[in-house]
mmCIF file of C-alpha atoms in Angstrom:
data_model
loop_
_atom_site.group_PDB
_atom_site.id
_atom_site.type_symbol
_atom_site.label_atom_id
_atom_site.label_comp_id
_atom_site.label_asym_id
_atom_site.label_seq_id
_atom_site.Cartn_x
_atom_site.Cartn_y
_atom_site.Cartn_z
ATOM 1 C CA UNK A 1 -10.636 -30.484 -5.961
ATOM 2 C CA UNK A 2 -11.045 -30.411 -2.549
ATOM 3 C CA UNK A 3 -14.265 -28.797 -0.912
ATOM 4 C CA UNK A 4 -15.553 -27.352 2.758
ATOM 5 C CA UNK A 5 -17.259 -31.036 3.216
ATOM 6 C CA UNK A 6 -14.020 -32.904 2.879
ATOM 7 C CA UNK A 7 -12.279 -30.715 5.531
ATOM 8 C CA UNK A 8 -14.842 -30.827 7.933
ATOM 9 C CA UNK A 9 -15.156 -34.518 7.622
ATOM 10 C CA UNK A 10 -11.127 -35.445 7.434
ATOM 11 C CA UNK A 11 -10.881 -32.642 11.173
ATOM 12 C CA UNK A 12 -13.951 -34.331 12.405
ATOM 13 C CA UNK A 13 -15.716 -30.664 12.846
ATOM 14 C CA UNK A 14 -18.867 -29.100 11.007
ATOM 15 C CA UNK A 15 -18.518 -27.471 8.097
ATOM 16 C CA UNK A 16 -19.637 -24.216 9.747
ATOM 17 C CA UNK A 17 -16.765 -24.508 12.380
ATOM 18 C CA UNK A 18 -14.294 -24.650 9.155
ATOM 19 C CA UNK A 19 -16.061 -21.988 7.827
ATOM 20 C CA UNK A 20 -15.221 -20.086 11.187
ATOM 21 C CA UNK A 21 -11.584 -21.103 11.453
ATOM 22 C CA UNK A 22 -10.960 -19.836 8.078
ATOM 23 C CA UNK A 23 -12.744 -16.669 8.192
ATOM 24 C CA UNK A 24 -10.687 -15.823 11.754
ATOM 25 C CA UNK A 25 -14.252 -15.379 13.856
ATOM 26 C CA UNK A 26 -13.364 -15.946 17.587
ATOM 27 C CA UNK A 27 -14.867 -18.769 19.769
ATOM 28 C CA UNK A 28 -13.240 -21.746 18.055
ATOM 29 C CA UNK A 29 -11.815 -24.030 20.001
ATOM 30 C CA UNK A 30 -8.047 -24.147 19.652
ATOM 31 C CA UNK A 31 -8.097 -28.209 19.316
ATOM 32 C CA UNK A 32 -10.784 -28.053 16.845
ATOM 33 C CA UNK A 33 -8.306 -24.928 15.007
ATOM 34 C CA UNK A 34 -5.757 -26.725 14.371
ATOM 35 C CA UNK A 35 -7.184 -30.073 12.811
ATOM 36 C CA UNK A 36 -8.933 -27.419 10.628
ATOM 37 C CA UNK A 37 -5.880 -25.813 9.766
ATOM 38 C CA UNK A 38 -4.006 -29.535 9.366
ATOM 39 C CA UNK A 39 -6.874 -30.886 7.505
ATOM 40 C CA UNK A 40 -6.880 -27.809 4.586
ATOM 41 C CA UNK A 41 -2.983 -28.190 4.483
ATOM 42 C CA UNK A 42 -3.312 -31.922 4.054
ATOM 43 C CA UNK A 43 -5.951 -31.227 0.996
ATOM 44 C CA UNK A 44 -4.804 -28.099 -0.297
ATOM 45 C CA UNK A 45 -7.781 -26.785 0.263
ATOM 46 C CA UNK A 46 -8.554 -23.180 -1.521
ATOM 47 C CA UNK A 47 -11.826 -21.469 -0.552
ATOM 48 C CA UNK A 48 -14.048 -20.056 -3.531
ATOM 49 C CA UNK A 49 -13.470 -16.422 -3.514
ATOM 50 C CA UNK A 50 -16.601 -15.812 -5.063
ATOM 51 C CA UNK A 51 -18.621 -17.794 -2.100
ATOM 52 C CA UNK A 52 -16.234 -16.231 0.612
ATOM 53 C CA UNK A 53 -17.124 -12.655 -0.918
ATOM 54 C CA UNK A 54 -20.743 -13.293 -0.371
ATOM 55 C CA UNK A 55 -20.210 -15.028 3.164
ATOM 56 C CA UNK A 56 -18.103 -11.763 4.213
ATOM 57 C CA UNK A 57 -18.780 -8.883 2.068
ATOM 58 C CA UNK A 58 -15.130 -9.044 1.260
ATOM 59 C CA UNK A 59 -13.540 -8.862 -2.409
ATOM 60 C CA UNK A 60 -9.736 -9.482 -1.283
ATOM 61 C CA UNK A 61 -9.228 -7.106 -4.178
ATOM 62 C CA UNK A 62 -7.063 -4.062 -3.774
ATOM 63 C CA UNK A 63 -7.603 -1.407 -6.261
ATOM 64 C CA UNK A 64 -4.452 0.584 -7.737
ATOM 65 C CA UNK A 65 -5.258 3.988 -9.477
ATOM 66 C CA UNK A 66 -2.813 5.366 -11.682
ATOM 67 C CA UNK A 67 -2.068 8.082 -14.168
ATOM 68 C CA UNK A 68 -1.355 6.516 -18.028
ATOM 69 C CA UNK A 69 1.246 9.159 -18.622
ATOM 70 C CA UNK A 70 2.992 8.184 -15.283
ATOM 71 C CA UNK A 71 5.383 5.396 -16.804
ATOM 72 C CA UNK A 72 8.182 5.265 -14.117
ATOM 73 C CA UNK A 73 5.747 4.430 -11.383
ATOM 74 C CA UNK A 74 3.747 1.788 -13.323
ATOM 75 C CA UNK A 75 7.124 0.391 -14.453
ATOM 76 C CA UNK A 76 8.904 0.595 -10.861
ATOM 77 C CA UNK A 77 5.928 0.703 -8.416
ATOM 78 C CA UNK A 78 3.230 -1.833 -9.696
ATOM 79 C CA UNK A 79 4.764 -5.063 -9.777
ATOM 80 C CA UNK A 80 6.049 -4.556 -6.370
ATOM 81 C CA UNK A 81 2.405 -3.474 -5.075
ATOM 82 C CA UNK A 82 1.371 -6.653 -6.532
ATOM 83 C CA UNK A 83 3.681 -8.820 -4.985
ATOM 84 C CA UNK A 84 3.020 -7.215 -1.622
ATOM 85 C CA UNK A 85 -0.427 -8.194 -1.967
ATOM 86 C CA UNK A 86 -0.515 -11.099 -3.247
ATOM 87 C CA UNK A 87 1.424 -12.066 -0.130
ATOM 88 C CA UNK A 88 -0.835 -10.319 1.845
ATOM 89 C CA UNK A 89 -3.520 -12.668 0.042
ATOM 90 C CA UNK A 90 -4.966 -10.029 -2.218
ATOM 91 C CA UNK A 91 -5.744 -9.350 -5.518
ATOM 92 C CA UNK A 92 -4.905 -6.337 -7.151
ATOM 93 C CA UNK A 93 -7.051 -4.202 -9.902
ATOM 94 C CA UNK A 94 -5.554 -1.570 -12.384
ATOM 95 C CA UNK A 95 -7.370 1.257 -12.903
ATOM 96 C CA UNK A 96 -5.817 4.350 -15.157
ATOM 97 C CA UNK A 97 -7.202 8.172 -14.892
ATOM 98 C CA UNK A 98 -5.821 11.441 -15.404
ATOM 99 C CA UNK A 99 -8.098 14.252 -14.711
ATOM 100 C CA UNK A 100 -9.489 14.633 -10.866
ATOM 101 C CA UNK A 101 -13.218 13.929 -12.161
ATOM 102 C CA UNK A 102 -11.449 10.690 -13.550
ATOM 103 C CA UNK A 103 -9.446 9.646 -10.620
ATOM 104 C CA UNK A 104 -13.029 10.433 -8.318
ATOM 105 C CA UNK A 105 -15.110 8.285 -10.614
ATOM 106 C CA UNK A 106 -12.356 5.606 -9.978
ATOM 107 C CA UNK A 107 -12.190 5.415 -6.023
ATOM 108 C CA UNK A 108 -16.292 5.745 -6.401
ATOM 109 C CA UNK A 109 -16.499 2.686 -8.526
ATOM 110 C CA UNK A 110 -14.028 0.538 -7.137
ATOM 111 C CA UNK A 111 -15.184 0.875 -4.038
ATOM 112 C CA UNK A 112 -18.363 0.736 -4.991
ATOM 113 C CA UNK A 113 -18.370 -3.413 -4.722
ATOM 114 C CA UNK A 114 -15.404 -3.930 -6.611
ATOM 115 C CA UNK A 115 -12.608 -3.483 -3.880
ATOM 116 C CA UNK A 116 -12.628 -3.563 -0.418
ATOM 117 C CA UNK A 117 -9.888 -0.866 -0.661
ATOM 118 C CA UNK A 118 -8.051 1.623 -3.617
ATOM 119 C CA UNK A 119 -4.533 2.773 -3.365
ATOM 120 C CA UNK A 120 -4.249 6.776 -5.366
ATOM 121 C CA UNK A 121 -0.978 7.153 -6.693
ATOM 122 C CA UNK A 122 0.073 10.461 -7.687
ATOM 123 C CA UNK A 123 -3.109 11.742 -7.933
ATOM 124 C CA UNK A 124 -2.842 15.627 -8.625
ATOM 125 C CA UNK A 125 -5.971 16.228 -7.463
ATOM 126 C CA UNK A 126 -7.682 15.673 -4.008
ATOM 127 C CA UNK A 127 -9.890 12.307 -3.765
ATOM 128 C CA UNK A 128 -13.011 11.616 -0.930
ATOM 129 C CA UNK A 129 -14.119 8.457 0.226
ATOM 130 C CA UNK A 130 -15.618 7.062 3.074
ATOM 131 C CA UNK A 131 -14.543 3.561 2.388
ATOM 132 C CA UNK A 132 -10.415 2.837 2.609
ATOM 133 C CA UNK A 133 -8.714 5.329 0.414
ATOM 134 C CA UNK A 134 -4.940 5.294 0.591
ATOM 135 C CA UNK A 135 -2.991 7.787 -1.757
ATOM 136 C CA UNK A 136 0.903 7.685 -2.488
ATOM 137 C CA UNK A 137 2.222 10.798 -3.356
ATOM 138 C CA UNK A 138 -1.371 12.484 -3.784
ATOM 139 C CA UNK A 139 -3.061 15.457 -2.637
ATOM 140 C CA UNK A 140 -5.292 15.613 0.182
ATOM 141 C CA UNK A 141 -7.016 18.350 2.088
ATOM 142 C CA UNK A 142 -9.486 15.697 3.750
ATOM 143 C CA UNK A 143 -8.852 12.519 6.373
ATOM 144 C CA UNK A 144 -7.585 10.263 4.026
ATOM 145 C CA UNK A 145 -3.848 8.961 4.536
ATOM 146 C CA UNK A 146 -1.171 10.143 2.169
ATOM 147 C CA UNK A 147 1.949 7.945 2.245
ATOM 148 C CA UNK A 148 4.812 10.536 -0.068
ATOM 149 C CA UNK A 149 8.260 10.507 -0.917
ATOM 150 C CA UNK A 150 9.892 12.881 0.500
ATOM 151 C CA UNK A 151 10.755 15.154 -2.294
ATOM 152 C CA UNK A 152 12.100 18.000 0.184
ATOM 153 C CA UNK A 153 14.723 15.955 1.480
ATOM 154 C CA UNK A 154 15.740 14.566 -2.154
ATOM 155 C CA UNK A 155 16.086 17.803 -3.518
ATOM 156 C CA UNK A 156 18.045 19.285 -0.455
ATOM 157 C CA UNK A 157 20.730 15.747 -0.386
ATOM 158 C CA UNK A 158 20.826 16.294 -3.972
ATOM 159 C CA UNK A 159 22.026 19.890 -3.610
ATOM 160 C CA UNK A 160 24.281 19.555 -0.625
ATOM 161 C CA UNK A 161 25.575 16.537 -3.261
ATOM 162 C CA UNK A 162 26.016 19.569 -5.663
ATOM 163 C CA UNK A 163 27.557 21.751 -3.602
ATOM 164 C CA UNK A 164 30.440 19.069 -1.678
ATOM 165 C CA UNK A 165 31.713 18.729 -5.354
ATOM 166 C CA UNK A 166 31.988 22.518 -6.132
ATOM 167 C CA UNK A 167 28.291 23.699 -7.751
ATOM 168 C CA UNK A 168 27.224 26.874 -7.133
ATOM 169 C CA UNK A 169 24.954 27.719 -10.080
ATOM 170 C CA UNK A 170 22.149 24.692 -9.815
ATOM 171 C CA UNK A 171 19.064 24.900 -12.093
ATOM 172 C CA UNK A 172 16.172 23.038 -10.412
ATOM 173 C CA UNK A 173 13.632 21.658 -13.111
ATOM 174 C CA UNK A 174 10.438 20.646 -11.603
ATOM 175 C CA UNK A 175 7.087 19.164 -13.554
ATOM 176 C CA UNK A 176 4.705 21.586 -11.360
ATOM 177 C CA UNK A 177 6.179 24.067 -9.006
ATOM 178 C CA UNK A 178 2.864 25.051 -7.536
ATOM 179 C CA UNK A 179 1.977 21.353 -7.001
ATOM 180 C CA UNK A 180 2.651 19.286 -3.524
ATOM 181 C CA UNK A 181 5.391 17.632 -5.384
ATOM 182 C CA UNK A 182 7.054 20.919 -6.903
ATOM 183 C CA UNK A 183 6.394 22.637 -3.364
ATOM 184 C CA UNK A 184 8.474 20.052 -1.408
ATOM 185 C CA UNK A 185 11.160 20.347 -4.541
ATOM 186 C CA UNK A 186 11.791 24.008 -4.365
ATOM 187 C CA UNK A 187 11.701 23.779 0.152
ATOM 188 C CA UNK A 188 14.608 21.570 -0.376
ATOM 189 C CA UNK A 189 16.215 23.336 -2.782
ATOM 190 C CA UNK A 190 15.821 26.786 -0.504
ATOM 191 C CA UNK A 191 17.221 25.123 2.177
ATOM 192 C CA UNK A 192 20.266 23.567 0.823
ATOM 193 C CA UNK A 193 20.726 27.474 -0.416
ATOM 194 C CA UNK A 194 20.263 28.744 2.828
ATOM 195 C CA UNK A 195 22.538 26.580 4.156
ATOM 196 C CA UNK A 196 25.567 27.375 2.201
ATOM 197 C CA UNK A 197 24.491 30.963 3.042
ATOM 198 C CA UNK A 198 23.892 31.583 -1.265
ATOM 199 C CA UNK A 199 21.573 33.981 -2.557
ATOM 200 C CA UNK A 200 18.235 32.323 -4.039
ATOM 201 C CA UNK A 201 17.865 33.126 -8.131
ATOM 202 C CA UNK A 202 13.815 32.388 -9.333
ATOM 203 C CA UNK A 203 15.681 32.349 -12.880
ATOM 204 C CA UNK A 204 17.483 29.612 -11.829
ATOM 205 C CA UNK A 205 14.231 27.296 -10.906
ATOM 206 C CA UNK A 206 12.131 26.454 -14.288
ATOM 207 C CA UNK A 207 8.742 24.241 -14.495
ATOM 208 C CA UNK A 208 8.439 21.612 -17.111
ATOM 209 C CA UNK A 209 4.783 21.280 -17.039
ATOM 210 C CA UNK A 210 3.305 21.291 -20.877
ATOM 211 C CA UNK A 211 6.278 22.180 -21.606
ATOM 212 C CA UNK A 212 9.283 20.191 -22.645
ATOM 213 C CA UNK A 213 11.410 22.771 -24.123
ATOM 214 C CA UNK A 214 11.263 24.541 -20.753
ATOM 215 C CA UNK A 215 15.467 24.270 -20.543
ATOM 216 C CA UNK A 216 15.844 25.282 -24.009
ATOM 217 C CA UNK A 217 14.560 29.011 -22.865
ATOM 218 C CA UNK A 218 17.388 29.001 -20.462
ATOM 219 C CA UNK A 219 19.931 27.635 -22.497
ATOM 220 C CA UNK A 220 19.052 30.268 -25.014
ATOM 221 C CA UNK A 221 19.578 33.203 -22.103
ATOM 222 C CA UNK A 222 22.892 32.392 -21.805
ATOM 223 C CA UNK A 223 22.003 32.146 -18.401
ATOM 224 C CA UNK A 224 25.549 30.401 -16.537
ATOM 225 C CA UNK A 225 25.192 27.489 -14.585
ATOM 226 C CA UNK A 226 26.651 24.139 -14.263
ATOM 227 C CA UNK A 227 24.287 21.494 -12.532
ATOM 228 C CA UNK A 228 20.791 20.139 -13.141
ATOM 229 C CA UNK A 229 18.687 19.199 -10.655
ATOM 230 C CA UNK A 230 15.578 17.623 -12.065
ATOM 231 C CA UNK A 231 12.130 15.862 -10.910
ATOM 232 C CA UNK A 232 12.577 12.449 -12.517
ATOM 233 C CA UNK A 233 14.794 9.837 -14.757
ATOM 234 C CA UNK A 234 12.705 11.040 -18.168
ATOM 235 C CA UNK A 235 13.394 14.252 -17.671
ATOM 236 C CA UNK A 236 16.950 13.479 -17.455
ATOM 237 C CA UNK A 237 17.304 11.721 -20.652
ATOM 238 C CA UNK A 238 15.575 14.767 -22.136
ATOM 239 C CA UNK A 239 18.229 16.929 -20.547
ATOM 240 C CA UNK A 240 20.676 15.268 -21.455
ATOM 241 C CA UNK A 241 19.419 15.382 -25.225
ATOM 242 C CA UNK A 242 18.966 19.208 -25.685
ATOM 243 C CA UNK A 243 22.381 19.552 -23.573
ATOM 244 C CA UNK A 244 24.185 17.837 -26.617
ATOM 245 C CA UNK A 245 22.744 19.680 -29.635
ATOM 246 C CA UNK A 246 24.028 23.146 -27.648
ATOM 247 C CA UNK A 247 27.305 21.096 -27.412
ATOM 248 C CA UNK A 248 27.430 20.615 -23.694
ATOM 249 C CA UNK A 249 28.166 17.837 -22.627
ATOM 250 C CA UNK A 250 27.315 15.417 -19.235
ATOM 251 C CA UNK A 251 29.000 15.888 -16.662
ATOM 252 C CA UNK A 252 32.089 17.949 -18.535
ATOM 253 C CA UNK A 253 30.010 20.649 -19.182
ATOM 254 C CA UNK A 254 26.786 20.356 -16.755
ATOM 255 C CA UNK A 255 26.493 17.500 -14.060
ATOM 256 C CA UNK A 256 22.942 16.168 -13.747
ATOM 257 C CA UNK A 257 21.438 14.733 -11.036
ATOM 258 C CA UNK A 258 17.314 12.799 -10.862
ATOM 259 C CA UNK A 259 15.269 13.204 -7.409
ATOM 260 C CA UNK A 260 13.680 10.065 -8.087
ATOM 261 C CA UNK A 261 15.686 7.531 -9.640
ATOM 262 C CA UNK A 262 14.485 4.354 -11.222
ATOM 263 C CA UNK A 263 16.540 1.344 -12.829
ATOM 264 C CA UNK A 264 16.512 3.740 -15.799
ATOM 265 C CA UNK A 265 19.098 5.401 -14.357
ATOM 266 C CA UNK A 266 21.865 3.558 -14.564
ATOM 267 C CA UNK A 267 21.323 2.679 -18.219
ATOM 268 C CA UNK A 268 21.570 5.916 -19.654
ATOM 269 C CA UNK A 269 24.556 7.400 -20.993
ATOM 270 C CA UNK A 270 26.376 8.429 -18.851
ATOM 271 C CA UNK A 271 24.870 6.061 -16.105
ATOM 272 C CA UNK A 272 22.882 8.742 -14.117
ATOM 273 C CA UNK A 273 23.477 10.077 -10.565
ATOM 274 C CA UNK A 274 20.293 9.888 -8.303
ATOM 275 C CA UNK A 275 18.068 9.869 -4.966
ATOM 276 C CA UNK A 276 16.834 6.346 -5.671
ATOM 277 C CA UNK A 277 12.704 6.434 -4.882
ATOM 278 C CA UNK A 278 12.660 4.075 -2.453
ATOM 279 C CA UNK A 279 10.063 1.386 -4.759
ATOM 280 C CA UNK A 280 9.860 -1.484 -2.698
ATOM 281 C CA UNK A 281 9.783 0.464 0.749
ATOM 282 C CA UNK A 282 6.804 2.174 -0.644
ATOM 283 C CA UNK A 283 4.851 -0.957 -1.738
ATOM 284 C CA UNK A 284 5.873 -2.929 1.284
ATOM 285 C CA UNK A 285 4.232 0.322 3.441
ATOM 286 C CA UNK A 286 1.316 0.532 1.485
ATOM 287 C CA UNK A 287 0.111 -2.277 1.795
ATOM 288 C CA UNK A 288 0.863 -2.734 5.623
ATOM 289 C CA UNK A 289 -1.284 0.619 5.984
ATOM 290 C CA UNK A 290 -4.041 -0.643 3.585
ATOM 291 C CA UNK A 291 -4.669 -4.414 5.262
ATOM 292 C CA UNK A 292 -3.835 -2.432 8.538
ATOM 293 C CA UNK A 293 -6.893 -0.328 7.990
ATOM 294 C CA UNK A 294 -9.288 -3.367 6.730
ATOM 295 C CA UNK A 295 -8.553 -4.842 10.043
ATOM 296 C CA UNK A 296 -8.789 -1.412 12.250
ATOM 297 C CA UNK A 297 -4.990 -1.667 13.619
ATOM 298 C CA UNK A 298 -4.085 1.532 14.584
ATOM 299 C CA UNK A 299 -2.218 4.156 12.250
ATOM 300 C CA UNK A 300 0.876 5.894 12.462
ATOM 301 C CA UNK A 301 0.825 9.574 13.090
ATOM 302 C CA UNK A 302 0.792 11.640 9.101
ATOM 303 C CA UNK A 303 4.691 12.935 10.182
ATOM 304 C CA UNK A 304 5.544 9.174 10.343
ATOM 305 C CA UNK A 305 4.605 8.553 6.864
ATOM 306 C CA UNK A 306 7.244 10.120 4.695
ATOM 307 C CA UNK A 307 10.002 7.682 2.897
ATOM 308 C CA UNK A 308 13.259 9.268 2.155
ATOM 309 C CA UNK A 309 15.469 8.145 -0.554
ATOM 310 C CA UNK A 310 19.312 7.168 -0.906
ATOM 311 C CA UNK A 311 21.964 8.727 -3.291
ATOM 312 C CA UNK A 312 23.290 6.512 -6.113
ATOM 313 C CA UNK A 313 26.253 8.780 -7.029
ATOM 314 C CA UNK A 314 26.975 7.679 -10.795
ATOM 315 C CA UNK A 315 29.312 9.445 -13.858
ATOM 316 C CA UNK A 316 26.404 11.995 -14.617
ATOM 317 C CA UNK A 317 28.373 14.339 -11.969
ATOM 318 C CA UNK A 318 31.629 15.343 -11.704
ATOM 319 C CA UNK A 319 33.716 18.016 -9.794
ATOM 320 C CA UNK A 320 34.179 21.639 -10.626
#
């Protein structure tokens, strides 16, 4: 294996001018640069990361906090964060937490020593740092940068979708209507109202939250309507459950419709209509934001940090 010596001897430099080449300090000559740079290519040269961390007070190590119960963004979202920064040349550490102590204790410990950075997905609760915090889809009342989905705009596209094909009666099922998330869900669903100039029924806008059966209470109301508008793909499949054992079925009886699609989507049955979360856009942006703010690159404005999704029109909706 080769080591620091061997490239300084094979570019004819001292081993603290390779030492300064690879850790990008200024004042190298550019001659001297590039037989570095040849030399490490020629020997495959890998620095130790554990020497490099001590040289630098760098880890290379991103953290990723996430919630165990969130399954559709550790499915969808963390392999692509990973392969965003590994070709960024980082590493990536899992951490899980649910409550906001939890998720605190997290960023506090990773960046304790552990990370030079921590990425908050979905984080319910607010989270403080004064190292480099980035949430996705989190709530924040301090500095920190909050890249989201923009769950507004799903839920309106998904409505206007609804309406173009004849739905007037749309039941929108959020996880947490007072949260950011639920918030943004019921503005878009307001607006698409308010733009077809209908009348805005609360009876027609449940919470899941802790509870599952939430739909059931409607369905047992009698209540008429024939679209669903819900949060996410496992809510869906849910739906679409209870919707058969009261004999109704998809999209005959109610079309159904997921503000943030996965690939689970188009294997249910039927193959489900969505606003695809836009997965690979959001690791790709992450980690430009996160390596952007190790190097102190400047930051786009919080009203330029919003990702909108695209509509995936499948058999789980069909025309009145």
């Amino acid at each position: 294996m080769a080591t620091i010596t061997d490239v300084s001897r094979l570019a004819n430099v001292s081993k603290a001018t390779v030492s300064r080449v690879l850790s990008g300090t200024r004042g190298v000559r550019e001659e001297s640069r590039l037989a570095v740079l040849q030399a490490v290519d020629q020997l495959n040269y890998r620095p130790n990361a554990m020497a490099r961390s001590l040289a630098t007070q760098a880890t290379d190590c991103i953290g990723v906090i996430l919630s165990a119960r969130d399954t559709g963004r550790i499915a969808t979202l963390l392999p692509l964060l990973e392969r965003e920064l590994a070709q960024a040349g980082r590493h990536l550490l899992v951490r899980f937490a649910d409550s906001g102590e939890q998720q605190q204790n997290a960023v506090d410990e990773l960046l304790g020593g552990r990370c030079d950075a921590v990425l908050a997905i979905a984080t319910g609760h607010p989270l403080h740092s004064d190292g480099c915090l980035l949430q996705i889809d989190g709530l924040t009342d301090s500095d920190q940068i909050n890249l989201g989905y923009d769950f507004a705009f799903a839920s309106e596209s998904a409505c206007r979708f609804l309406f173009g094909k004849g739905h007037r009666q749309i039941v929108l099922l959020a996880e947490q209507l007072l949260s950011p998330v639920g918030q943004q869900m019921l503005q878009g669903y307001q607006q698409a109202l308010q733009h077809q100039s209908l009348p805005y029924n609360r009876q027609l806008v449940l919470e899941y939250g802790n509870n599952p059966q939430a739909l059931l209470g409607l369905l047992n109301r009698y209540l008429p309507f024939t679209a669903l508008v819900v949060q996410h793909d496992g809510q869906a499949a849910e739906a679409m459950r209870l919707l058969r054992e009261f004999n109704l079925q998809v999209p005959h009886d109610i079309s159904l419709i997921s503000l943030e699609g996965t690939p689970m989507a188009a294997h249910l049955n039927p193959p489900l209509t969505c606003i695809e979360y836009p997965a690979e856009q959001m690791a790709q942006e992450a980690v430009r934001l996160v390596v952007s703010q190790l190097e102190g690159l400047p930051l786009p404005a919080p009203e330029q940090l919003r990702l909108t999704g695209r509509l995936m029109p499948r058999e789980s909706v069909m025309a009145r």
